[in-house]
Amino acid sequence: MSRTARDTCLLLGLSVAAIVASGILLLIILFLSTEAWPVFSQVGLLKFAFDEAWYPTEGAFDLKPMLVASFAMSMLSIMLAAPLGIASAVFCRFYAPPVVRRAYQWIIILLAGIPSVVLGLWGLTVIVPLILMLAPPGASLLAGSLVLALMIVPTVALTTQAALASIPQFYWVGAAALGLSREGTLLGVALPAVRSSIFAGIMLAMARALGETMAVLMVSGNVVQLPTSLFDPVRTLTANIALEMAYATGDHRSALFVSGLALTVLVFILAWVARRSGGQVVHA
Amino acid sequence: MLSKLFTTGALIFVALSTPVIAADDKIVITGSSTVAPLITEIGKRFEEKNPGVRVDVQTGGSSRGINDARSGLADIGMASRALKKDESDLKAYTIARDGIGVVLNSANTVSTLTDQQIVDIYTGKISDWSAVGGTQGPITVVNKAEGRSTLELFLHFFKLKASDIKAHVVIGDNQQGIKTVAGNPNAIGYVSVGTAEFEAGQGTPIKLLGMGGVAASVENVRNGSFPLARPLNLVTSKEPTGMTKLFIDYTQSADTHDLVKEQFFVPNGP
Amino acid sequence: MPEPANLIDREIHPVRDRVLLGAVWAAAMLVAGAFVWLLADLLWHGAGRLDWSFLSTAPRNSGRAGGIWPIVVSTVLIVAVAIVVAAPLGLATAVLLSEFTRRGGTTERAIGLSLDVLAGVPSIVFGLFGNAFFSVWLGLGFSILSGGLTLACMVLPILIRTAETGLRMVPDDWRLGAAALGLSRTTALHQILIPVATPVLLAGLMLGIGRAMAETAALVFTSGYVDRMPSSLFDSGRAISVHIYDLTMNVAGGDRSAYASALVLIALLVLVNGAAIWLSDRTLQRKIATR
């Protein structure tokens, strides 16, 4: 095979892979839509936004509180996890002595692999009683955010580390030649240089937080209401699906697929916004 | 590395495409997560007694059990409740019973609640333990998620609607209820009597309350005096035959009573 | 080449540098502390239950007694299926994104956006989708294969994103050099880009495996609940995190086994990651040796 023919074959193969990879999302959306369709066609879209409450067995389908809860919890968790994750990566790369660094690297990797069920169990038996001492009922927006934050720190840390590793050598040499301090190099050169990569990692982590089910279900209280404080119990869209799907029939079941669809739309908006604002590459 | 990955992938798929010998007698059972552990254990014993037979148990909730039994996706469905009016096309076989009792944290000084007090607590009319004779503290109402059969039983017994209840924590499965009440001195919840009795015996800080003057105990569920109980059912869409019938008969036999008790449920019969 | 850490190891602005130093250490110790707390909790409740028979026997009495061997086997098989399917697909997509599309171009934006959204699809939705698509529509039923394929869809965005980062890390000079030497892009990819990016590819793989091993919601409806030793990929097999969930939420008296199972899962992760690090070091050494 000639050189160009081989390259064409390669490109063809890669394109097929990429089409399959992005096709999965379409399949999932198609699946959610078909399952959600019965309730859409019967009660209409508006009921999901303007109903009084969520009592699907009594015909009330308000999704707003759960949309807000999902959004609030993932925002809170990323606000905690982003600084911690970035600091973790900086720590590993620049501050930690070799032995500590190895150990710390393991902690991050293992944390990434702790099942959400185990984190949820820990949250339920350790974190929730602690929060209860501050304000009842303990199972709350705050508990969910804390557990989620711990869960997504590794994602931010590992992607940031990869980004920092990608900084060309001459950046460091240049900064050294300019006589920049360690702090100056980090905050003024290194981190800004890989801003968009870090941002992409944060988005990945936030998406993970939005999609997390089991841990959230175990610690956040699952009451369908608009939270007014950190200590209010809330129900996220994912917890809603997990709690009710197994027992739902008819319109109720369909309505749960609507919440799945709503969540996908929320993630889509976030991802799109992230791409718009994080689009510029600093390297240029 | 790329080529190695592809080769491995190809090899696995070749291995996959070799025909698989299906078990000659496979019983597929799906449904209630409450019943699933029990049926898994009964299934294992049944497999031992009937070599060549396989019992595959899958969870997914009572509704799934009903649906799968109806559609034929499963040979048998599991439901942790009695059949509803619109499910009269199915046949139910009760394999055990389960009582539902109100639990408090053992630090709570309240030792009895009337039915009316429980209703008032769950509907938000009473929000502090001092109103029912306890030490002051805001009540944390633990409720089950919509659609769960325990919730339906609870609502039916107290003649409430799902929307009447003002809950502070909503839970899914039974053990989440026990853990939530155990971790919160001011919580009230309702869980399976058998498991609560066992957990309390193991030192978990919870206590069961009686209902209508009857103590919540496995014994009182068994003799029928405890008012709040549900049947655990196997359901089929038509009259079971062959191995399915054999299995259902076996689950209802006295041979499985020890397994039923190991899961903290109440066996059939005296 | 001097290490970056050495290049910037100077203190010019003592106060601000110290503050940053303190903040970074504090954050790192906070994360480490939370992990140690969690691990200690697991050990405290679960270590007493761990012994050889726990590893080598099948669960009895719904997992309260006996061990988890069939469950470990099922878990490994499910994750293996997921990675075998997702790794080549992910690598190929990443190569297309980093080598054959313009950054910010329409193709890159479209694929990238769909992957970002895919990463945010809740695991329970993956589970329902996997059940409908793999188990029912493709007729795979409740099986290790259904579960593995569902997980493959789920870890794909992680694998692609990290692989893409790894490939973009390779300086453009190397690509130009390869082209100047008259290498085809296929050869350049095979001989230079992928080997150089291997550490990052492996790191992504580890993240994916970690995620796959930890998954619960996507597996309940796909690989299922059967805790028997699987005899083929078409058998239903209970994954370890499904087992943990059942023990904690559904089985009274199952907590100790649940904590012990979580410890086994962590040990598995250590094993897999250790192997990957060893492999990555070895490829690096070989690369240096052949140069």
PDB file of N, CA and C in Angstrom, chain B residues 199-263:
ATOM      1  N   GLU B 199     -31.421  -5.284  63.685  1.00  0.00           N
ATOM      2  CA  GLU B 199     -30.443  -4.200  63.834  1.00  0.00           C
ATOM      3  C   GLU B 199     -30.398  -3.710  65.278  1.00  0.00           C
ATOM      4  N   ALA B 200     -31.576  -3.558  65.900  1.00  0.00           N
ATOM      5  CA  ALA B 200     -31.624  -3.106  67.289  1.00  0.00           C
ATOM      6  C   ALA B 200     -30.887  -4.103  68.177  1.00  0.00           C
ATOM      7  N   GLY B 201     -31.052  -5.395  67.875  1.00  0.00           N
ATOM      8  CA  GLY B 201     -30.367  -6.442  68.618  1.00  0.00           C
ATOM      9  C   GLY B 201     -28.860  -6.390  68.442  1.00  0.00           C
ATOM     10  N   GLN B 202     -28.417  -5.869  67.282  1.00  0.00           N
ATOM     11  CA  GLN B 202     -26.985  -5.767  66.985  1.00  0.00           C
ATOM     12  C   GLN B 202     -26.361  -4.512  67.577  1.00  0.00           C
ATOM     13  N   GLY B 203     -27.193  -3.693  68.245  1.00  0.00           N
ATOM     14  CA  GLY B 203     -26.653  -2.487  68.861  1.00  0.00           C
ATOM     15  C   GLY B 203     -26.820  -1.228  68.037  1.00  0.00           C
ATOM     16  N   THR B 204     -27.478  -1.310  66.884  1.00  0.00           N
ATOM     17  CA  THR B 204     -27.784  -0.100  66.123  1.00  0.00           C
ATOM     18  C   THR B 204     -28.768   0.743  66.947  1.00  0.00           C
ATOM     19  N   PRO B 205     -28.496   2.055  67.113  1.00  0.00           N
ATOM     20  CA  PRO B 205     -29.336   2.860  68.016  1.00  0.00           C
ATOM     21  C   PRO B 205     -30.718   3.191  67.447  1.00  0.00           C
ATOM     22  N   ILE B 206     -31.551   2.211  67.295  1.00  0.00           N
ATOM     23  CA  ILE B 206     -32.933   2.458  66.868  1.00  0.00           C
ATOM     24  C   ILE B 206     -33.867   1.660  67.763  1.00  0.00           C
ATOM     25  N   LYS B 207     -35.126   2.103  67.829  1.00  0.00           N
ATOM     26  CA  LYS B 207     -36.124   1.290  68.547  1.00  0.00           C
ATOM     27  C   LYS B 207     -37.443   1.298  67.791  1.00  0.00           C
ATOM     28  N   LEU B 208     -38.119   0.150  67.847  1.00  0.00           N
ATOM     29  CA  LEU B 208     -39.404  -0.005  67.168  1.00  0.00           C
ATOM     30  C   LEU B 208     -40.525   0.442  68.106  1.00  0.00           C
ATOM     31  N   LEU B 209     -41.511   1.122  67.542  1.00  0.00           N
ATOM     32  CA  LEU B 209     -42.678   1.496  68.335  1.00  0.00           C
ATOM     33  C   LEU B 209     -43.827   0.546  68.021  1.00  0.00           C
ATOM     34  N   GLY B 210     -44.652   0.286  69.018  1.00  0.00           N
ATOM     35  CA  GLY B 210     -45.842  -0.523  68.777  1.00  0.00           C
ATOM     36  C   GLY B 210     -46.875   0.277  68.001  1.00  0.00           C
ATOM     37  N   MET B 211     -47.892  -0.409  67.510  1.00  0.00           N
ATOM     38  CA  MET B 211     -48.915   0.294  66.761  1.00  0.00           C
ATOM     39  C   MET B 211     -50.286  -0.201  67.208  1.00  0.00           C
ATOM     40  N   GLY B 212     -51.132   0.734  67.603  1.00  0.00           N
ATOM     41  CA  GLY B 212     -52.457   0.360  68.082  1.00  0.00           C
ATOM     42  C   GLY B 212     -52.386  -0.586  69.267  1.00  0.00           C
ATOM     43  N   GLY B 213     -51.391  -0.414  70.119  1.00  0.00           N
ATOM     44  CA  GLY B 213     -51.276  -1.242  71.314  1.00  0.00           C
ATOM     45  C   GLY B 213     -50.615  -2.584  71.079  1.00  0.00           C
ATOM     46  N   VAL B 214     -50.252  -2.882  69.833  1.00  0.00           N
ATOM     47  CA  VAL B 214     -49.591  -4.151  69.543  1.00  0.00           C
ATOM     48  C   VAL B 214     -48.104  -3.891  69.338  1.00  0.00           C
ATOM     49  N   ALA B 215     -47.267  -4.630  70.051  1.00  0.00           N
ATOM     50  CA  ALA B 215     -45.830  -4.442  69.900  1.00  0.00           C
ATOM     51  C   ALA B 215     -45.392  -4.838  68.490  1.00  0.00           C
ATOM     52  N   ALA B 216     -44.446  -4.060  67.911  1.00  0.00           N
ATOM     53  CA  ALA B 216     -43.929  -4.391  66.584  1.00  0.00           C
ATOM     54  C   ALA B 216     -42.871  -5.471  66.723  1.00  0.00           C
ATOM     55  N   SER B 217     -43.250  -6.703  66.431  1.00  0.00           N
ATOM     56  CA  SER B 217     -42.278  -7.787  66.507  1.00  0.00           C
ATOM     57  C   SER B 217     -42.612  -8.808  65.434  1.00  0.00           C
ATOM     58  N   VAL B 218     -41.597  -9.574  65.067  1.00  0.00           N
ATOM     59  CA  VAL B 218     -41.800 -10.601  64.052  1.00  0.00           C
ATOM     60  C   VAL B 218     -42.907 -11.549  64.499  1.00  0.00           C
ATOM     61  N   GLU B 219     -42.919 -11.854  65.810  1.00  0.00           N
ATOM     62  CA  GLU B 219     -43.919 -12.762  66.353  1.00  0.00           C
ATOM     63  C   GLU B 219     -45.341 -12.242  66.089  1.00  0.00           C
ATOM     64  N   ASN B 220     -45.556 -10.930  66.339  1.00  0.00           N
ATOM     65  CA  ASN B 220     -46.901 -10.379  66.139  1.00  0.00           C
ATOM     66  C   ASN B 220     -47.273 -10.240  64.669  1.00  0.00           C
ATOM     67  N   VAL B 221     -46.258 -10.106  63.802  1.00  0.00           N
ATOM     68  CA  VAL B 221     -46.551 -10.105  62.371  1.00  0.00           C
ATOM     69  C   VAL B 221     -46.976 -11.518  61.963  1.00  0.00           C
ATOM     70  N   ARG B 222     -46.276 -12.506  62.530  1.00  0.00           N
ATOM     71  CA  ARG B 222     -46.561 -13.898  62.188  1.00  0.00           C
ATOM     72  C   ARG B 222     -47.981 -14.294  62.614  1.00  0.00           C
ATOM     73  N   ASN B 223     -48.366 -13.914  63.859  1.00  0.00           N
ATOM     74  CA  ASN B 223     -49.696 -14.330  64.297  1.00  0.00           C
ATOM     75  C   ASN B 223     -50.805 -13.394  63.813  1.00  0.00           C
ATOM     76  N   GLY B 224     -50.423 -12.399  63.026  1.00  0.00           N
ATOM     77  CA  GLY B 224     -51.444 -11.591  62.364  1.00  0.00           C
ATOM     78  C   GLY B 224     -51.988 -10.447  63.205  1.00  0.00           C
ATOM     79  N   SER B 225     -51.496 -10.275  64.448  1.00  0.00           N
ATOM     80  CA  SER B 225     -52.064  -9.221  65.285  1.00  0.00           C
ATOM     81  C   SER B 225     -51.482  -7.844  64.957  1.00  0.00           C
ATOM     82  N   PHE B 226     -50.290  -7.804  64.354  1.00  0.00           N
ATOM     83  CA  PHE B 226     -49.702  -6.506  63.991  1.00  0.00           C
ATOM     84  C   PHE B 226     -50.383  -5.990  62.721  1.00  0.00           C
ATOM     85  N   PRO B 227     -50.910  -4.753  62.782  1.00  0.00           N
ATOM     86  CA  PRO B 227     -51.798  -4.307  61.700  1.00  0.00           C
ATOM     87  C   PRO B 227     -51.109  -3.975  60.373  1.00  0.00           C
ATOM     88  N   LEU B 228     -49.817  -3.575  60.424  1.00  0.00           N
ATOM     89  CA  LEU B 228     -49.202  -3.058  59.208  1.00  0.00           C
ATOM     90  C   LEU B 228     -48.272  -4.117  58.616  1.00  0.00           C
ATOM     91  N   ALA B 229     -48.760  -4.905  57.666  1.00  0.00           N
ATOM     92  CA  ALA B 229     -47.921  -5.951  57.077  1.00  0.00           C
ATOM     93  C   ALA B 229     -48.221  -6.088  55.599  1.00  0.00           C
ATOM     94  N   ARG B 230     -47.233  -6.613  54.884  1.00  0.00           N
ATOM     95  CA  ARG B 230     -47.418  -6.791  53.444  1.00  0.00           C
ATOM     96  C   ARG B 230     -46.973  -8.191  53.053  1.00  0.00           C
ATOM     97  N   PRO B 231     -47.590  -8.742  52.016  1.00  0.00           N
ATOM     98  CA  PRO B 231     -47.124 -10.039  51.525  1.00  0.00           C
ATOM     99  C   PRO B 231     -45.959  -9.840  50.566  1.00  0.00           C
ATOM    100  N   LEU B 232     -45.016 -10.783  50.550  1.00  0.00           N
ATOM    101  CA  LEU B 232     -43.982 -10.810  49.518  1.00  0.00           C
ATOM    102  C   LEU B 232     -44.412 -11.877  48.516  1.00  0.00           C
ATOM    103  N   ASN B 233     -44.586 -11.454  47.270  1.00  0.00           N
ATOM    104  CA  ASN B 233     -45.208 -12.341  46.290  1.00  0.00           C
ATOM    105  C   ASN B 233     -44.294 -12.706  45.139  1.00  0.00           C
ATOM    106  N   LEU B 234     -44.524 -13.907  44.606  1.00  0.00           N
ATOM    107  CA  LEU B 234     -44.039 -14.237  43.267  1.00  0.00           C
ATOM    108  C   LEU B 234     -45.256 -14.128  42.357  1.00  0.00           C
ATOM    109  N   VAL B 235     -45.071 -13.554  41.175  1.00  0.00           N
ATOM    110  CA  VAL B 235     -46.214 -13.456  40.268  1.00  0.00           C
ATOM    111  C   VAL B 235     -45.884 -14.087  38.918  1.00  0.00           C
ATOM    112  N   THR B 236     -46.897 -14.693  38.330  1.00  0.00           N
ATOM    113  CA  THR B 236     -46.749 -15.254  36.979  1.00  0.00           C
ATOM    114  C   THR B 236     -47.944 -14.806  36.149  1.00  0.00           C
ATOM    115  N   SER B 237     -47.760 -14.821  34.823  1.00  0.00           N
ATOM    116  CA  SER B 237     -48.848 -14.353  33.977  1.00  0.00           C
ATOM    117  C   SER B 237     -49.852 -15.466  33.711  1.00  0.00           C
ATOM    118  N   LYS B 238     -49.375 -16.704  33.684  1.00  0.00           N
ATOM    119  CA  LYS B 238     -50.340 -17.802  33.522  1.00  0.00           C
ATOM    120  C   LYS B 238     -50.030 -18.897  34.520  1.00  0.00           C
ATOM    121  N   GLU B 239     -50.883 -19.880  34.558  1.00  0.00           N
ATOM    122  CA  GLU B 239     -50.702 -21.001  35.474  1.00  0.00           C
ATOM    123  C   GLU B 239     -49.306 -21.588  35.268  1.00  0.00           C
ATOM    124  N   PRO B 240     -48.453 -21.593  36.296  1.00  0.00           N
ATOM    125  CA  PRO B 240     -47.090 -22.085  36.089  1.00  0.00           C
ATOM    126  C   PRO B 240     -47.070 -23.592  35.798  1.00  0.00           C
ATOM    127  N   THR B 241     -46.113 -23.976  34.961  1.00  0.00           N
ATOM    128  CA  THR B 241     -45.964 -25.395  34.644  1.00  0.00           C
ATOM    129  C   THR B 241     -44.495 -25.775  34.805  1.00  0.00           C
ATOM    130  N   GLY B 242     -44.229 -27.057  34.762  1.00  0.00           N
ATOM    131  CA  GLY B 242     -42.861 -27.570  34.721  1.00  0.00           C
ATOM    132  C   GLY B 242     -42.006 -27.043  35.845  1.00  0.00           C
ATOM    133  N   MET B 243     -40.787 -26.604  35.469  1.00  0.00           N
ATOM    134  CA  MET B 243     -39.803 -26.197  36.452  1.00  0.00           C
ATOM    135  C   MET B 243     -40.259 -24.964  37.222  1.00  0.00           C
ATOM    136  N   THR B 244     -40.955 -24.046  36.546  1.00  0.00           N
ATOM    137  CA  THR B 244     -41.447 -22.842  37.206  1.00  0.00           C
ATOM    138  C   THR B 244     -42.399 -23.204  38.349  1.00  0.00           C
ATOM    139  N   LYS B 245     -43.288 -24.137  38.057  1.00  0.00           N
ATOM    140  CA  LYS B 245     -44.241 -24.578  39.080  1.00  0.00           C
ATOM    141  C   LYS B 245     -43.502 -25.238  40.239  1.00  0.00           C
ATOM    142  N   LEU B 246     -42.522 -26.067  39.876  1.00  0.00           N
ATOM    143  CA  LEU B 246     -41.734 -26.767  40.888  1.00  0.00           C
ATOM    144  C   LEU B 246     -41.065 -25.747  41.819  1.00  0.00           C
ATOM    145  N   PHE B 247     -40.518 -24.683  41.193  1.00  0.00           N
ATOM    146  CA  PHE B 247     -39.814 -23.674  41.976  1.00  0.00           C
ATOM    147  C   PHE B 247     -40.772 -22.920  42.898  1.00  0.00           C
ATOM    148  N   ILE B 248     -41.916 -22.523  42.361  1.00  0.00           N
ATOM    149  CA  ILE B 248     -42.877 -21.763  43.178  1.00  0.00           C
ATOM    150  C   ILE B 248     -43.364 -22.621  44.343  1.00  0.00           C
ATOM    151  N   ASP B 249     -43.659 -23.910  44.053  1.00  0.00           N
ATOM    152  CA  ASP B 249     -44.071 -24.814  45.129  1.00  0.00           C
ATOM    153  C   ASP B 249     -42.983 -24.893  46.195  1.00  0.00           C
ATOM    154  N   TYR B 250     -41.728 -24.951  45.711  1.00  0.00           N
ATOM    155  CA  TYR B 250     -40.613 -25.076  46.647  1.00  0.00           C
ATOM    156  C   TYR B 250     -40.501 -23.834  47.539  1.00  0.00           C
ATOM    157  N   THR B 251     -40.660 -22.636  46.944  1.00  0.00           N
ATOM    158  CA  THR B 251     -40.539 -21.408  47.743  1.00  0.00           C
ATOM    159  C   THR B 251     -41.612 -21.352  48.823  1.00  0.00           C
ATOM    160  N   GLN B 252     -42.762 -22.010  48.561  1.00  0.00           N
ATOM    161  CA  GLN B 252     -43.843 -21.964  49.550  1.00  0.00           C
ATOM    162  C   GLN B 252     -43.769 -23.097  50.560  1.00  0.00           C
ATOM    163  N   SER B 253     -42.795 -23.998  50.365  1.00  0.00           N
ATOM    164  CA  SER B 253     -42.709 -25.155  51.251  1.00  0.00           C
ATOM    165  C   SER B 253     -41.971 -24.805  52.541  1.00  0.00           C
ATOM    166  N   ALA B 254     -42.127 -25.664  53.532  1.00  0.00           N
ATOM    167  CA  ALA B 254     -41.479 -25.447  54.822  1.00  0.00           C
ATOM    168  C   ALA B 254     -39.961 -25.566  54.720  1.00  0.00           C
ATOM    169  N   ASP B 255     -39.488 -26.128  53.616  1.00  0.00           N
ATOM    170  CA  ASP B 255     -38.058 -26.299  53.371  1.00  0.00           C
ATOM    171  C   ASP B 255     -37.288 -24.978  53.327  1.00  0.00           C
ATOM    172  N   THR B 256     -37.998 -23.901  53.038  1.00  0.00           N
ATOM    173  CA  THR B 256     -37.312 -22.614  52.864  1.00  0.00           C
ATOM    174  C   THR B 256     -37.513 -21.682  54.065  1.00  0.00           C
ATOM    175  N   HIS B 257     -38.214 -22.155  55.086  1.00  0.00           N
ATOM    176  CA  HIS B 257     -38.521 -21.259  56.210  1.00  0.00           C
ATOM    177  C   HIS B 257     -37.278 -20.700  56.888  1.00  0.00           C
ATOM    178  N   ASP B 258     -36.222 -21.532  56.972  1.00  0.00           N
ATOM    179  CA  ASP B 258     -34.997 -21.026  57.603  1.00  0.00           C
ATOM    180  C   ASP B 258     -34.394 -19.896  56.770  1.00  0.00           C
ATOM    181  N   LEU B 259     -34.479 -20.000  55.438  1.00  0.00           N
ATOM    182  CA  LEU B 259     -33.937 -18.933  54.584  1.00  0.00           C
ATOM    183  C   LEU B 259     -34.766 -17.658  54.741  1.00  0.00           C
ATOM    184  N   VAL B 260     -36.094 -17.825  54.823  1.00  0.00           N
ATOM    185  CA  VAL B 260     -36.973 -16.663  55.021  1.00  0.00           C
ATOM    186  C   VAL B 260     -36.591 -15.946  56.312  1.00  0.00           C
ATOM    187  N   LYS B 261     -36.353 -16.743  57.365  1.00  0.00           N
ATOM    188  CA  LYS B 261     -36.007 -16.129  58.653  1.00  0.00           C
ATOM    189  C   LYS B 261     -34.640 -15.452  58.601  1.00  0.00           C
ATOM    190  N   GLU B 262     -33.711 -16.047  57.835  1.00  0.00           N
ATOM    191  CA  GLU B 262     -32.382 -15.442  57.714  1.00  0.00           C
ATOM    192  C   GLU B 262     -32.446 -14.049  57.090  1.00  0.00           C
ATOM    193  N   GLN B 263     -33.466 -13.800  56.256  1.00  0.00           N
ATOM    194  CA  GLN B 263     -33.633 -12.469  55.659  1.00  0.00           C
ATOM    195  C   GLN B 263     -34.542 -11.598  56.515  1.00  0.00           C
TER     196      GLN B 263
END
